Tab-separated table of C-alpha atoms in Angstrom:
chain	number	residue	atom	x	y	z
I	648	GLU	CA	-22.875	-25.336	47.740
I	649	ILE	CA	-20.330	-25.648	44.698
I	650	SER	CA	-23.297	-24.345	42.005
I	651	ASN	CA	-23.463	-21.198	44.077
I	652	LEU	CA	-19.859	-20.310	44.068
I	653	THR	CA	-20.371	-21.310	40.503
I	654	SER	CA	-23.195	-19.031	39.458
I	655	PHE	CA	-21.081	-16.300	42.287
I	656	PHE	CA	-17.936	-16.746	39.983
I	657	SER	CA	-19.772	-16.630	36.514
I	658	ALA	CA	-21.521	-13.675	37.453
I	659	THR	CA	-18.216	-12.144	39.223
I	660	SER	CA	-16.793	-12.635	35.801
I	661	ILE	CA	-19.344	-11.843	33.619
I	662	ILE	CA	-19.269	-7.508	35.997
I	663	LEU	CA	-15.707	-7.940	35.474
I	664	SER	CA	-15.735	-8.180	31.764
I	665	SER	CA	-18.073	-5.370	31.792
I	666	VAL	CA	-16.292	-3.374	33.974
I	667	SER	CA	-12.616	-4.460	31.754
I	668	HIS	CA	-14.849	-3.285	28.138
I	669	LEU	CA	-16.041	-0.288	29.356
I	670	LYS	CA	-12.622	0.932	30.691
I	671	ASN	CA	-11.102	0.319	26.951
I	672	GLY	CA	-14.421	1.780	25.543
I	673	PHE	CA	-13.236	4.722	27.441
I	674	ASN	CA	-9.483	5.033	27.082
I	675	GLU	CA	-10.230	4.484	23.324
I	676	LEU	CA	-12.521	7.555	23.637
I	677	VAL	CA	-10.030	9.906	25.724
I	678	ALA	CA	-7.067	8.340	22.597
I	679	LEU	CA	-9.342	9.647	19.738
I	680	ASP	CA	-10.354	12.821	20.977
I	681	ASP	CA	-6.615	12.990	21.544
I	682	ALA	CA	-6.252	12.363	18.217
I	683	MET	CA	-8.562	15.171	16.901
I	684	VAL	CA	-7.039	17.709	18.841
I	685	GLU	CA	-4.383	17.189	17.430
I	686	LEU	CA	-4.904	17.110	13.933
I	687	LYS	CA	-6.944	21.007	15.147
I	688	LYS	CA	-3.360	22.456	16.365
I	689	VAL	CA	-2.413	22.137	13.028
I	690	THR	CA	-5.200	22.684	10.960
I	691	ASP	CA	-7.196	25.593	10.627
I	692	GLU	CA	-11.222	24.012	9.723
I	693	THR	CA	-14.353	24.609	10.727
I	694	ASN	CA	-16.166	22.593	13.370
I	695	GLU	CA	-18.277	21.361	10.893
I	696	SER	CA	-15.391	20.738	8.888
I	697	TYR	CA	-13.542	18.291	11.550
I	698	LYS	CA	-17.694	16.186	12.901
I	699	ASN	CA	-17.508	15.712	8.944
I	700	PHE	CA	-13.764	14.282	9.223
I	701	TYR	CA	-14.085	12.102	11.899
I	702	TYR	CA	-16.892	10.020	10.052
I	703	GLN	CA	-15.019	9.675	8.188
I	704	ALA	CA	-12.250	8.884	9.181
I	705	ASN	CA	-13.806	5.778	11.075
I	706	ASP	CA	-15.338	4.622	7.285
I	707	MET	CA	-11.329	4.751	6.188
I	708	ALA	CA	-10.770	2.913	8.865
I	709	LYS	CA	-12.914	0.237	8.071
I	710	GLN	CA	-12.058	0.126	4.777
I	711	LEU	CA	-8.995	-0.015	4.864
I	712	GLY	CA	-8.231	-2.423	8.025
I	713	ALA	CA	-7.193	0.760	10.051
I	714	THR	CA	-7.876	1.521	13.742
I	715	THR	CA	-9.747	5.507	13.683
I	716	GLU	CA	-6.726	7.144	15.115
I	717	GLU	CA	-4.553	6.035	13.130
I	718	ILE	CA	-6.309	7.658	10.246
I	719	ILE	CA	-6.925	10.378	12.807
I	720	ASN	CA	-2.574	11.218	13.492
I	721	GLN	CA	-1.861	10.417	10.095
I	722	THR	CA	-4.313	12.750	9.082
I	723	SER	CA	-2.605	15.106	11.516
I	724	SER	CA	0.889	14.208	10.348
I	725	TRP	CA	0.673	15.435	7.067
I	726	ALA	CA	-0.972	18.397	8.147
I	727	GLN	CA	1.894	18.935	10.248
I	728	LEU	CA	4.213	18.535	6.966
I	729	GLY	CA	2.737	21.233	5.046
I	730	TYR	CA	-0.182	19.544	2.472
I	731	SER	CA	-3.714	20.516	3.015
I	732	MET	CA	-6.813	19.043	5.254
I	733	LYS	CA	-7.515	18.433	2.205
I	734	ASP	CA	-4.008	16.411	0.763
I	735	ALA	CA	-3.509	15.295	3.897
I	736	ILE	CA	-7.192	13.593	4.463
I	737	ASN	CA	-5.635	11.762	1.094
I	738	LEU	CA	-2.199	11.198	1.913
I	739	ALA	CA	-3.390	9.582	5.516
I	740	LYS	CA	-5.221	6.552	3.361
I	741	GLU	CA	-1.894	6.395	1.030
I	742	SER	CA	-0.079	5.447	4.661
I	743	SER	CA	-2.727	3.137	5.311
I	744	ILE	CA	-3.071	2.237	1.713
I	745	LEU	CA	0.869	1.093	1.731
I	746	SER	CA	0.531	-0.215	5.247
I	747	THR	CA	-1.729	-3.327	4.008
I	748	ILE	CA	0.368	-3.776	1.294
I	749	SER	CA	2.465	-4.427	2.177
I	750	PRO	CA	3.151	-7.212	5.419
I	751	GLU	CA	5.010	-6.301	8.696
I	752	MET	CA	4.628	-2.390	7.716
I	753	ASP	CA	3.594	-0.430	10.123
I	754	ILE	CA	0.999	2.341	8.944
I	755	GLU	CA	4.340	5.635	10.433
I	756	ASP	CA	6.945	3.211	8.534
I	757	ALA	CA	4.402	3.705	5.250
I	758	GLN	CA	4.154	7.603	5.792
I	759	LYS	CA	7.854	7.569	6.638
I	760	THR	CA	8.460	6.095	3.043
I	761	LEU	CA	6.218	8.290	0.872
I	762	VAL	CA	7.653	11.240	2.608
I	763	SER	CA	10.968	11.050	1.595
I	764	THR	CA	10.038	9.791	-2.323
I	765	MET	CA	8.119	12.254	-2.681
I	766	LYS	CA	9.905	15.117	-1.556
I	767	ALA	CA	12.946	13.638	-3.317
I	768	TYR	CA	11.274	12.679	-6.428
I	769	LYS	CA	8.555	15.312	-6.932
I	770	ILE	CA	5.397	13.875	-6.656
I	771	ASP	CA	2.135	15.267	-5.486
I	772	ALA	CA	-0.538	13.738	-3.114
I	773	ASP	CA	-2.999	13.039	-6.005
I	774	ASN	CA	-0.075	10.778	-7.433
I	775	VAL	CA	1.199	8.746	-4.557
I	776	ARG	CA	-0.289	5.543	-5.214
I	777	ASP	CA	0.144	5.275	-9.105
I	778	GLY	CA	3.819	7.279	-8.471
I	779	ILE	CA	4.508	5.533	-6.014
I	780	SER	CA	3.419	2.284	-3.811
I	781	SER	CA	1.756	0.404	-6.938
I	782	LYS	CA	6.013	0.412	-8.251
I	783	ILE	CA	6.353	-0.418	-4.553
I	784	ASN	CA	4.318	-3.451	-4.927
I	785	GLU	CA	4.517	-4.089	-8.163
I	786	ILE	CA	8.338	-5.098	-7.555
I	787	GLY	CA	7.605	-6.916	-4.169
I	788	ASN	CA	4.916	-9.356	-5.707
I	789	ASN	CA	7.195	-9.957	-8.560
I	790	PHE	CA	10.796	-10.072	-7.108
I	791	ALA	CA	13.061	-11.887	-4.060
I	792	ILE	CA	12.360	-8.856	-2.078
I	793	ASP	CA	8.959	-7.633	-0.061
I	794	ASN	CA	7.759	-4.420	0.349
I	795	ASN	CA	9.267	-3.720	3.606
I	796	GLY	CA	12.506	-4.002	1.840
I	797	ILE	CA	11.917	-1.659	-1.235
I	798	ALA	CA	10.703	0.642	1.802
I	799	GLU	CA	13.632	0.739	3.074
I	800	ILE	CA	15.550	0.822	0.100
I	801	LEU	CA	13.884	4.376	-0.625
I	802	LYS	CA	13.846	5.928	3.216
I	803	ARG	CA	18.036	6.036	2.363
I	804	SER	CA	18.467	6.279	-0.659
I	805	SER	CA	15.742	8.494	-2.449
I	806	ALA	CA	17.226	12.190	-1.953
I	807	ALA	CA	20.814	10.738	-3.070
I	808	MET	CA	19.654	9.041	-6.029
I	809	ALA	CA	16.856	11.809	-7.140
I	810	ALA	CA	19.674	14.561	-6.731
I	811	ALA	CA	22.576	11.960	-9.469
I	812	ASN	CA	19.164	12.519	-11.608
I	813	ASN	CA	18.053	8.319	-11.309
I	814	THR	CA	14.001	8.234	-11.705
I	815	LEU	CA	12.319	6.675	-9.437
I	816	GLU	CA	12.542	2.908	-11.646
I	817	GLN	CA	15.378	3.295	-11.048
I	818	ASN	CA	16.333	3.831	-7.379
I	819	ILE	CA	14.423	0.903	-6.766
I	820	ALA	CA	15.833	-1.737	-9.445
I	821	LEU	CA	19.491	-0.546	-8.522
I	822	GLY	CA	17.577	-1.206	-4.802
I	823	VAL	CA	16.447	-4.355	-4.970
I	824	ALA	CA	19.770	-5.478	-7.554
I	825	GLY	CA	22.091	-4.756	-5.236
I	826	LYS	CA	20.295	-6.392	-1.981
I	827	LEU	CA	19.709	-9.720	-4.570
I	828	LEU	CA	23.433	-9.802	-6.152
I	829	PRO	CA	25.280	-10.686	-3.583
I	830	GLU	CA	22.411	-13.858	-2.790
I	831	TYR	CA	22.205	-14.946	-6.459
I	832	VAL	CA	26.456	-14.933	-6.055
I	833	VAL	CA	26.729	-16.537	-3.225
I	834	ILE	CA	23.939	-19.915	-4.515
I	835	HIS	CA	25.232	-19.745	-7.799
I	836	ILE	CA	29.382	-19.967	-6.753
């Protein structure tokens, strides 16, 4: 009788697991469909273009360790800010890259950092990686501050620092010095 119960519970477990996977798959499809609907609301492309973009977003997500839904949502967010579909796709990729190279930074924070810095320093969509992300990562890798700390500095101060004619590099340097100097003084007193 125990072997019959074991077989029954094993079969039930397999069935429940299969149902759970089907539900998750269905929920993912609904989420992807919703993301594409949002993208279509803010862009004006052909059905063929959207189909190609979907496959491109899926490939991009695999390469960057993101989800297809995140890439589509990011593209939609960038398009809402007035960027063309081509630029929005590129900027979604850049948001994902910044998030990937910055432990504990989600893709939305990466986008906010890029948006505020791009607008303040008039950096165009084609120069985001060299103009912003590489600079954040270089300082984050070489000083006692992580990329998230630098991103916070840029989100909060880019507009004011650019208005005061400071370069992006000066903004980062002043922000990092402002964060690290109090720690240095406390440690060395």
